[in-house]
Coordinates of C-alpha atoms and ligand atoms in Angstrom, one line a residue:
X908 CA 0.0 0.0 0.0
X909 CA 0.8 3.8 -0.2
X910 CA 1.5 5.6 3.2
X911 CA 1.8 8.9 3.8
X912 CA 3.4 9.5 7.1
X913 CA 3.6 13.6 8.6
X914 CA 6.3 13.7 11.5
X915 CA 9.5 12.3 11.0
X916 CA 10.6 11.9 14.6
X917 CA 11.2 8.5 16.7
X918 CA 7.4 7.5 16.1
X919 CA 7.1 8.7 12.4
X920 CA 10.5 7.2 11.6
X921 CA 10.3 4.0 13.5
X922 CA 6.4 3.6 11.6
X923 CA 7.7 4.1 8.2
X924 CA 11.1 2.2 8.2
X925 CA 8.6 -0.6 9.5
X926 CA 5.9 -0.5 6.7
X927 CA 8.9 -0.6 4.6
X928 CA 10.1 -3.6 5.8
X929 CA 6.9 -4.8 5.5
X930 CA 6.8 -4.1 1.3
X931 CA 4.7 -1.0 1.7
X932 CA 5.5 2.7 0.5
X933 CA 6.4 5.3 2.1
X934 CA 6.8 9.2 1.8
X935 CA 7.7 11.0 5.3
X936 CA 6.6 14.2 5.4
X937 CA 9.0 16.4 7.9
X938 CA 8.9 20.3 7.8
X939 CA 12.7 20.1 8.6
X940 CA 14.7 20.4 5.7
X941 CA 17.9 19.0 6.8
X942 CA 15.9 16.1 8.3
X943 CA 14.5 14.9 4.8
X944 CA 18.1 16.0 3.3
X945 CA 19.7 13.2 5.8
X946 CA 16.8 10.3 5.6
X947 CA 17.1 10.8 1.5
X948 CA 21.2 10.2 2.0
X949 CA 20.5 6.8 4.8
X950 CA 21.4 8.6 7.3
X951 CA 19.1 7.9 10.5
X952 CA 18.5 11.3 12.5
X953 CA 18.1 9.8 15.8
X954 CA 20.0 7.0 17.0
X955 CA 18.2 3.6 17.3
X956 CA 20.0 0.3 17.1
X957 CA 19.2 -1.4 13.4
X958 CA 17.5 1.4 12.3
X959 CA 20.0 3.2 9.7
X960 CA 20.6 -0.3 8.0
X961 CA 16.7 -0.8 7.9
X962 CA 16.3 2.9 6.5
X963 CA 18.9 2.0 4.3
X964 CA 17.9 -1.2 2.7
X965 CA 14.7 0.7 2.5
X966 CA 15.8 3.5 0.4
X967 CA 18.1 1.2 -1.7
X968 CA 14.5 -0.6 -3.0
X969 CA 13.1 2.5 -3.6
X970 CA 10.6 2.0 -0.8
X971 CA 10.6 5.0 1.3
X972 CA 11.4 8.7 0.7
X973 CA 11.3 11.9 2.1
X974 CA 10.0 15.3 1.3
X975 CA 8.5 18.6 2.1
X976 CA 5.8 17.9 -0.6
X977 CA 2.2 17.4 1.6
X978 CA 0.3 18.3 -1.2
X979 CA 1.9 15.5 -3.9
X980 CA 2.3 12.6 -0.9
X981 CA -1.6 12.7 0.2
X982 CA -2.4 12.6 -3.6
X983 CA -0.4 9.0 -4.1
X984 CA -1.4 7.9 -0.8
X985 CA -3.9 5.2 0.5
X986 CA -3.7 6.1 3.9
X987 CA -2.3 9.3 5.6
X988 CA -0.4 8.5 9.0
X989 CA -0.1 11.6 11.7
X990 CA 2.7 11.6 13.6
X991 CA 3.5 14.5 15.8
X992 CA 4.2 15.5 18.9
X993 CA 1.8 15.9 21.7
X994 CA 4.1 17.8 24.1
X995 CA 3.6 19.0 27.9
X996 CA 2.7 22.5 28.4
X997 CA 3.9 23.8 31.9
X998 CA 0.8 23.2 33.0
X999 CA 1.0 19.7 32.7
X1000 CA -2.2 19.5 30.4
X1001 CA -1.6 18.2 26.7
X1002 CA -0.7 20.7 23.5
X1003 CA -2.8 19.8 20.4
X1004 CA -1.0 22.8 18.2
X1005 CA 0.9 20.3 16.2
X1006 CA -1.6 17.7 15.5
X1007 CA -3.9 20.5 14.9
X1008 CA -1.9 22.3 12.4
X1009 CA -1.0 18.6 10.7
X1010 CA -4.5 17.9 10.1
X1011 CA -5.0 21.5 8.7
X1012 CA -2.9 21.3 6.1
X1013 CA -3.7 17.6 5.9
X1014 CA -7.3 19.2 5.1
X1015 CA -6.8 21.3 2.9
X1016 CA -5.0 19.1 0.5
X1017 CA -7.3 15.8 0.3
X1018 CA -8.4 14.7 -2.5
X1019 CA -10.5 11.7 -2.6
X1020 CA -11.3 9.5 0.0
X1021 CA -8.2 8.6 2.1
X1022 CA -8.0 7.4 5.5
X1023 CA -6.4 9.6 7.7
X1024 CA -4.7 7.7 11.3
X1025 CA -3.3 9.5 14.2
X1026 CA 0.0 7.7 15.9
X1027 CA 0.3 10.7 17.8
X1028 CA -0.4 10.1 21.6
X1029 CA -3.7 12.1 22.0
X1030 CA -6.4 12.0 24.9
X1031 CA -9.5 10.5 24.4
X1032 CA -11.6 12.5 22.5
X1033 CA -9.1 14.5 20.6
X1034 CA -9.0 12.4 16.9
X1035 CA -12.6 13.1 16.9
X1036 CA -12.6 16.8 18.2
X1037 CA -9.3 18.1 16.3
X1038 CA -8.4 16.1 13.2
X1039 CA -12.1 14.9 12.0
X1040 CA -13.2 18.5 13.0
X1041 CA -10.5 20.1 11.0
X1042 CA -11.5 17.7 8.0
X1043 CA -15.4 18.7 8.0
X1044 CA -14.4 22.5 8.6
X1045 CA -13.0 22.0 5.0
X1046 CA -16.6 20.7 3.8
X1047 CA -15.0 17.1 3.5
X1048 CA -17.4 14.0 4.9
X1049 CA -16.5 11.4 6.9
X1050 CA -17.2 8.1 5.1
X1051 CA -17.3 9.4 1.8
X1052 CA -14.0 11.5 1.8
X1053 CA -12.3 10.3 4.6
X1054 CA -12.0 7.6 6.6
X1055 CA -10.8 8.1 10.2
X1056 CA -8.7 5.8 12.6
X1057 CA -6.5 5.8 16.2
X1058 CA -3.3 3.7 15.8
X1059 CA -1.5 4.2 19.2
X1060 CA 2.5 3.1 19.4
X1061 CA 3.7 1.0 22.1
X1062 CA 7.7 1.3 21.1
X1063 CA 10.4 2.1 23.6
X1064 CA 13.3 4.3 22.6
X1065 CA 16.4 2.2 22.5
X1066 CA 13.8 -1.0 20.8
X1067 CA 11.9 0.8 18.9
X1068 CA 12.2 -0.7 15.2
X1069 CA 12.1 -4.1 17.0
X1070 CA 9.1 -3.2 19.0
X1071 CA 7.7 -1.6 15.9
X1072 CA 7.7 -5.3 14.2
X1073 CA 7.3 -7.6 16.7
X1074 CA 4.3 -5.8 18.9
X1075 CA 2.3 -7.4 21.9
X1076 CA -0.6 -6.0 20.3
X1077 CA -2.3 -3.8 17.2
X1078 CA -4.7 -1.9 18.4
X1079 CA -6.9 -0.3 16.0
X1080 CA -9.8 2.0 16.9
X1081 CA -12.5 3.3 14.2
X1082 CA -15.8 4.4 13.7
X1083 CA -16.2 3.2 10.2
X1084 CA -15.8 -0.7 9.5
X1085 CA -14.1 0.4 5.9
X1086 CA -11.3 2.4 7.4
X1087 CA -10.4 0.3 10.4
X1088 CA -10.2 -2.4 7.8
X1089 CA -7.9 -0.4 5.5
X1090 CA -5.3 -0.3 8.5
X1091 CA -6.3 -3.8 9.0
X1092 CA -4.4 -4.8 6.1
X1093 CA -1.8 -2.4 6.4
X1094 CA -0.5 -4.7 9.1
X1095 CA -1.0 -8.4 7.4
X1096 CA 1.5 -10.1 7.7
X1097 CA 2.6 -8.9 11.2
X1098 CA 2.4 -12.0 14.3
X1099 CA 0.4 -9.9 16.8
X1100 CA -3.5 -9.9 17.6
X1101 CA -5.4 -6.8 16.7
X1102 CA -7.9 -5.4 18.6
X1103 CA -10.3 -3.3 17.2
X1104 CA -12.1 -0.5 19.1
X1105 CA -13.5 2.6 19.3
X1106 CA -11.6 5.7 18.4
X1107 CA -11.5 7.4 21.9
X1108 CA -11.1 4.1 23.5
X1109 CA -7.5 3.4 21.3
X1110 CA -6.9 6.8 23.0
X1111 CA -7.4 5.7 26.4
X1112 CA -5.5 2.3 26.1
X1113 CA -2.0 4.2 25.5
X1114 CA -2.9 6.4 28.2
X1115 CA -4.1 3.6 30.5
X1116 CA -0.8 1.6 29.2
X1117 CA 1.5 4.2 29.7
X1118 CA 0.3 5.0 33.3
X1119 CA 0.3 1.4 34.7
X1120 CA 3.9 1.0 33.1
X1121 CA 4.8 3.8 34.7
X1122 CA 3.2 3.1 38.6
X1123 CA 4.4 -0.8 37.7
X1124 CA 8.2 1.1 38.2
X1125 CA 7.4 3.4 40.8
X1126 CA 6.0 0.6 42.3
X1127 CA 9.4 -1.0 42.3
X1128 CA 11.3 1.9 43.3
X1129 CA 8.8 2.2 46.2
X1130 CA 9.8 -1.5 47.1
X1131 CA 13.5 -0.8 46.4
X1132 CA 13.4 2.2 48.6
X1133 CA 12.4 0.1 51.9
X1134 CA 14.0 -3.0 51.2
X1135 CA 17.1 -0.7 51.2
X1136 CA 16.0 0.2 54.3
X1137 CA 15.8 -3.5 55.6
X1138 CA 18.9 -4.3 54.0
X1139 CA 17.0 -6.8 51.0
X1140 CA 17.9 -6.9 47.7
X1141 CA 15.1 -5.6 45.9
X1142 CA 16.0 -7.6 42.2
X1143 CA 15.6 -10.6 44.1
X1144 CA 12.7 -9.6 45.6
X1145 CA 11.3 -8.5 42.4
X1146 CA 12.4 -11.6 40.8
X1147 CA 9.9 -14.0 43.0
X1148 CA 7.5 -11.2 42.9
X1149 CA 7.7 -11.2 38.9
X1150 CA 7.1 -15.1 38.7
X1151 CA 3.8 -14.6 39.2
X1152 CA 2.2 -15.0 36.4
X1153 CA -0.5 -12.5 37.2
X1154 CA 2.4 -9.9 37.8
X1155 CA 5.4 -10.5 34.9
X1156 CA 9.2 -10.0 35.2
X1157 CA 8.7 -7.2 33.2
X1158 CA 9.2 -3.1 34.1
X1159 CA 9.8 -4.2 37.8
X1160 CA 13.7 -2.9 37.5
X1161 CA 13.9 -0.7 40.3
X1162 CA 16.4 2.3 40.1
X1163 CA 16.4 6.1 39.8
X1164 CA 12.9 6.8 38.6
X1165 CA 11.3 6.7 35.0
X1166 CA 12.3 9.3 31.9
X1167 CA 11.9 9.5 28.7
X1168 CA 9.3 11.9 26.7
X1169 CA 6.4 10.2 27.3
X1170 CA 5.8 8.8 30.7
X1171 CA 6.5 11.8 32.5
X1172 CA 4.1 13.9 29.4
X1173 CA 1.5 10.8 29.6
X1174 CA 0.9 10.8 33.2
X1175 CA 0.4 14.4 33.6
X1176 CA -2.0 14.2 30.7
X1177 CA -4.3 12.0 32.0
X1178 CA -4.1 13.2 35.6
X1179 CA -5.1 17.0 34.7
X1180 CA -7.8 15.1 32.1
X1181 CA -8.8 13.8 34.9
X1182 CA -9.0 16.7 37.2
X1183 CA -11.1 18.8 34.3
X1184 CA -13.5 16.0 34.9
X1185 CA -13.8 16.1 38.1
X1186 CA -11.9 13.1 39.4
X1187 CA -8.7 13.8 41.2
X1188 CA -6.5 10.9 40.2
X1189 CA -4.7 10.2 43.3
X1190 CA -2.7 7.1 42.3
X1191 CA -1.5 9.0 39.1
X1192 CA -0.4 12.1 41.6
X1193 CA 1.8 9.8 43.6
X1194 CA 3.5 8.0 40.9
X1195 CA 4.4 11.6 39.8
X1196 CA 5.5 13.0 43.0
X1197 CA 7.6 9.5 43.7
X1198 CA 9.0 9.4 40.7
X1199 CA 10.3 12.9 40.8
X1200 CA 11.7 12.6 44.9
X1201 CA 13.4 8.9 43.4
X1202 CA 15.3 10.3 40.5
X1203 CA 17.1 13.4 43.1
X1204 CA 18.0 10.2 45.5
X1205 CA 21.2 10.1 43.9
X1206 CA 22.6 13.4 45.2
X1207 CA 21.0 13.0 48.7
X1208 CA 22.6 9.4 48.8
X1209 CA 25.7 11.3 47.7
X1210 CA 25.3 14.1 50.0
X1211 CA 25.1 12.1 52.6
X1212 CA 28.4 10.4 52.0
X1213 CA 30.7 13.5 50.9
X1214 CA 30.9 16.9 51.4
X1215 CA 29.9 18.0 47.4
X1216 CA 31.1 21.4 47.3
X1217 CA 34.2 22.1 45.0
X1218 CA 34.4 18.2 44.7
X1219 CA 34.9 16.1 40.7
X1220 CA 31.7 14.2 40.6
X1221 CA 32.0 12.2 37.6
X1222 CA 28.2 11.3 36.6
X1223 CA 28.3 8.4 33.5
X1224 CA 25.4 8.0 31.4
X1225 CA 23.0 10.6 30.3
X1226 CA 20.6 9.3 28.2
X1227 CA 17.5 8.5 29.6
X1228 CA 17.7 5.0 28.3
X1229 CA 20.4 2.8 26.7
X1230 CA 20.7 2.8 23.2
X1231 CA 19.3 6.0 22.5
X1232 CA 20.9 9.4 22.3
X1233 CA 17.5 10.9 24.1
X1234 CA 18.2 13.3 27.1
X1235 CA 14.2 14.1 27.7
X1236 CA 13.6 13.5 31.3
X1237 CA 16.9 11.6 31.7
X1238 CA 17.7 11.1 35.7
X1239 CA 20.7 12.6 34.6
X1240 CA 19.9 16.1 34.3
X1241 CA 18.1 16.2 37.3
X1242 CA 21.1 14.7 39.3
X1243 CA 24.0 17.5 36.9
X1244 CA 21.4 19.7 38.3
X1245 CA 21.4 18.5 41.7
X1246 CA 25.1 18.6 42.2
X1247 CA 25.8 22.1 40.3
X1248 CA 23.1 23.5 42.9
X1249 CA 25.7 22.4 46.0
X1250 CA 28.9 23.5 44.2
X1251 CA 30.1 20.3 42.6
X1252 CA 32.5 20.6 39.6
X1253 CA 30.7 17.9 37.1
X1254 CA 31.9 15.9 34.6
X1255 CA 30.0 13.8 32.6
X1256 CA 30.4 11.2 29.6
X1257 CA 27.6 9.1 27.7
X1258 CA 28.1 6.6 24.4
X1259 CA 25.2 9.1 22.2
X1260 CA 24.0 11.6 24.4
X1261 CA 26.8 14.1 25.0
X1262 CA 25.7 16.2 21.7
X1263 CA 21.7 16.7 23.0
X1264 CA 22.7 17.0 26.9
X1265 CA 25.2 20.0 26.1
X1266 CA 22.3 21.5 24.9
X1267 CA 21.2 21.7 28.2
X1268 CA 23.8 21.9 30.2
X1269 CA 27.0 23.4 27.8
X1270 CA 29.3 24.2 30.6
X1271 CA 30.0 20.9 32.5
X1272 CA 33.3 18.9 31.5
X1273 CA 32.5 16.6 28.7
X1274 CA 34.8 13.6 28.6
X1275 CA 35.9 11.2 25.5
X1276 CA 35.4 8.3 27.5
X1277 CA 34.2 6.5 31.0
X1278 CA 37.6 6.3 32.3
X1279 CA 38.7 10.1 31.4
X1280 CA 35.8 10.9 33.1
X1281 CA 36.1 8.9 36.1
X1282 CA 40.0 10.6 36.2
X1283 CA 40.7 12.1 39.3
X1284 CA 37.1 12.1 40.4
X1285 CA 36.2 12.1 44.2
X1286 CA 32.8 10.4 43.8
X1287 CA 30.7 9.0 40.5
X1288 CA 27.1 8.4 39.1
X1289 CA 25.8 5.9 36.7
X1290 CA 22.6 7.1 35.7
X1291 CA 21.8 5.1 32.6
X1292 CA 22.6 1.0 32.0
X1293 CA 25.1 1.5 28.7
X1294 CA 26.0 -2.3 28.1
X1295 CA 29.7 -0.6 28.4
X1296 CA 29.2 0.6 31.5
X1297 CA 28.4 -3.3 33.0
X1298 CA 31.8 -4.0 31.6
X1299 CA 33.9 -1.8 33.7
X1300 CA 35.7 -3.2 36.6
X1301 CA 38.0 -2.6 39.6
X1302 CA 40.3 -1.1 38.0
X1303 CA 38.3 1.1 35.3
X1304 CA 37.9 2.9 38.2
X1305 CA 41.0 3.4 39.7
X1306 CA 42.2 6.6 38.3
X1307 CA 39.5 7.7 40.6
X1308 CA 40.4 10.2 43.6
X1309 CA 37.6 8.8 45.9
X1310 CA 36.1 5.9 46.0
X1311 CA 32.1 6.6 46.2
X1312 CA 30.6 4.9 43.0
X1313 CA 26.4 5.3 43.2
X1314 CA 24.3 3.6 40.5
X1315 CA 21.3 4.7 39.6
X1316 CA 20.5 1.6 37.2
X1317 CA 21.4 -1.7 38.0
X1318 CA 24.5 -1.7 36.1
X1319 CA 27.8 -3.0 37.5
X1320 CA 28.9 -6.1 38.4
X1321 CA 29.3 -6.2 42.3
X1322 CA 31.7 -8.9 42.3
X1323 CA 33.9 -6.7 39.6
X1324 CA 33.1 -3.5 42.1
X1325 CA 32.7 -4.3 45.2
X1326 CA 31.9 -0.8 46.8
X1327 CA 29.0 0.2 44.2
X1328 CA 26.1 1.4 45.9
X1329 CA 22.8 1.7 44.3
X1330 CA 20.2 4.0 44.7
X1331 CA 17.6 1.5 46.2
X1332 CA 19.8 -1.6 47.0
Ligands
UGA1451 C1 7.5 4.1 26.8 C2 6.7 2.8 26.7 O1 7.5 1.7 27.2 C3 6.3 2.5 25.3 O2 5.4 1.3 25.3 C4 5.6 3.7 24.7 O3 5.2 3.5 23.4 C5 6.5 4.9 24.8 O4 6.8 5.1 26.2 C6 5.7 6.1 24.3 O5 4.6 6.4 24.8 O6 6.1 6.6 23.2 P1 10.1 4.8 26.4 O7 9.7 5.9 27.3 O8 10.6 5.1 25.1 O9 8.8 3.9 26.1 O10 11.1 3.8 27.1 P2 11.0 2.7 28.3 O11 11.9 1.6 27.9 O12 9.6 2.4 28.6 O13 11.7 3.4 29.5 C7 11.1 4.6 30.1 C8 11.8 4.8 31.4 O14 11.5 3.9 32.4 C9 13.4 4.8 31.3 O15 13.9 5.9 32.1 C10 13.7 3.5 32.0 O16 15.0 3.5 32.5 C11 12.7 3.3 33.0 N1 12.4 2.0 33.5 C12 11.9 1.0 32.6 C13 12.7 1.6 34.8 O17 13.1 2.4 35.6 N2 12.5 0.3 35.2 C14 12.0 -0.6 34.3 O18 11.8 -1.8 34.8 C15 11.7 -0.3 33.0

């Protein structure tokens, strides 16, 4: 089939390399210039394991393109994917501009019936309210000229292409048999059972997803933080607790709190949705405020160790997960922040994410490698689980000055390490 996707970013990327694999094509639609410049050439903009060569192989079959070009895109497409952010305002409450102004010009530029799907993570209600209403403001009518679906994603940064293949579940919500079914067979030949739904209830189960993901870790951290206490290894204790089947191994690592761009964004979402209507979601409050107090624990743990003021505190790992070069609610700018605000001299090194965290933080001392920045260093950090962070030993960190190591992620080997201590074991 033909696929128009809008939004060239993790999702948007992550969707269209996948169709491509999957035989379909593909034009991304991105409104930054260098972006569709690099995709054209193979050249991935984020990083995401597998996903140049996939992007690659893509391209080199002719299979997937990029381009400014809306207008000539929707016109050779079957199906129009919309893939843009939903950011956070301050407020905490979700911003529609992007999706709004997607399906505007989305709008204005149909011609003949196509079915249009959001990816974008919207709250229930929103498909229907923003990009159907901005499709009939146009005089266009649903059924005849459009058809309308809600596609959520359920890929993680760092696994997305593979997550993107190989789902738990499709989940495919419509109003109208004929376009569900159109996105239906966009995804034959994929292993995974599809639900269909309702439109605002696809909404709701990325939200509901997201949130439970999210408490199922703070629910861990809040273990992690007492058996510390007690002097219990909480990954042992989360081991037994995970062989229940009713419960699953998975997303009970415990450690310095959950980032990324969409838990944090997700929760808050659906907890002032929730408040508009009403309902003050108590359990989603918590999570928030636990998560927040778990990813500072670092410092305090620190703090409480060291004196921090004019000391080298080497902090390693700054992505908010492995395997990406994401920095978007990483535990690592809260814990850079954390020790600049009690004097601490801070340098920092991460595999991908050095480029996206000077951004944020330009003045701290970047280092070429773990064991530069670990040179000299009275105390250090791990804040995200690199694979080649679990290889360092003993003597990796011997250049050190002092000899605090804190991990924020369950990372090194203890028998390698001996005097590691983690944030909640
Ligand atoms: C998350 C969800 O896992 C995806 O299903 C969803 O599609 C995505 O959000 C989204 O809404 O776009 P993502 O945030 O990319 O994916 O990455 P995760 O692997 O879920 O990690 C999020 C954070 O939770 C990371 O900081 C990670 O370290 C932390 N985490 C994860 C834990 O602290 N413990 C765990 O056991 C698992």
């Amino acid at each position: 089939m033909n696929v128009c996707i809008v939004g060239a970013g993790y999702v948007g990327l992550s969707t269209a390399v996948g169709f491509a694999e999957h035989g379909h094509r593909i034009a991304c639609i991105d409104i930054d210039q260098k972006r569709i410049n690099d995709i054209n050439s193979g050249i991935c903009p984020i990083f995401e394991p597998g996903m140049e060569e996939a992007l690659k192989r893509s391209i080199g079959k002719g299979l997937l393109k990029a381009t400014p070009d809306l207008k000539a895109a929707i016109a050779s497409s079957d199906v129009i994917f919309i893939s843009v952010p939903t950011p956070c305002d301050e407020n905490g409450k979700m911003n529609t501009r992007f999706i709004d102004r997607a399906s505007k010009d989305i709008a204005s530029l149909l011609d003949g019936y196509k079915v249009i799907v959001v990816k974008s993570t919207v709250l229930p209600g929103a498909t229907e309210t923003i990009v159907k209403g901005n499709l009939e403001a146009t005089g266009k009518i649903y059924g005849r000229d459009f058809g309308l679906c809600m596609n959520p994603e359920f890929l993680r940064e760092g696994h997305a292409l593979e997550d993107f293949l190989k789902p738990d579940r499709i989940v495919i919500g419509s109003s109208d048999k004929k376009a569900g079914d159109v996105v239906e067979k966009l995804y034959n030949g994929f292993s995974a059972p599809i639900l269909r739904t309702g439109i605002k209830t696809a909404e709701m189960i990325k939200y509901a997803s997201n949130s439970f993901l999210a408490t199922k870790i703070t629910f861990a951290n809040e273990m992690g933080n007492i058996c510390k206490l007690l002097g219990i290894d909480v990954y042992k204790v989360m081991e037994g607790v995970g062989m229940d089947r009713r419960i699953n191994p998975h997303f009970l690592r415990a450690g310095c709190g959950f980032g990324g761009s969409c838990f944090v964004k997700d929760v808050s979402a659906l907890l002032n949705k929730g408040r508009e209507l009403g309902h003050e979601p108590r359990l989603l409050d918590a999570v928030l405020k636990v998560n927040a107090e778990q990813r500072k624990r670092m410092v305090h743990q620190l703090k409480a160790r060291t004196e921090l003021k004019g000391r080298r505190i080497a902090v390693l790992g700054l992505a908010f997960n492995p395997d990406t070069d994401d920095v978007r609610e990483s535990a690592a700018i809260d814990t850079v922040q954390g020790l600049l605000e009690h004097g601490a001299s801070v340098v920092v090194y991460d595999p991908k994410a050095m480029d996206n965290f000077r951004r944020l933080f330009p003045n701290l001392i970047y280092s070429e490698s773990a064991k530069e920045a670990l040179k000299d260093a009275d105390a250090c950090i791990i804040a995200t689980d690199w694979d080649e962070f679990r290889k360092l030993d003993s003597k990796d960190f011997s250049g050190m000055k002092g000899n605090i190591i804190i991990e924020g992620r369950r990372t090194l080997d203890k028998s390698k390490v001996p005097h590691v201590d983690g944030v909640c074991w």
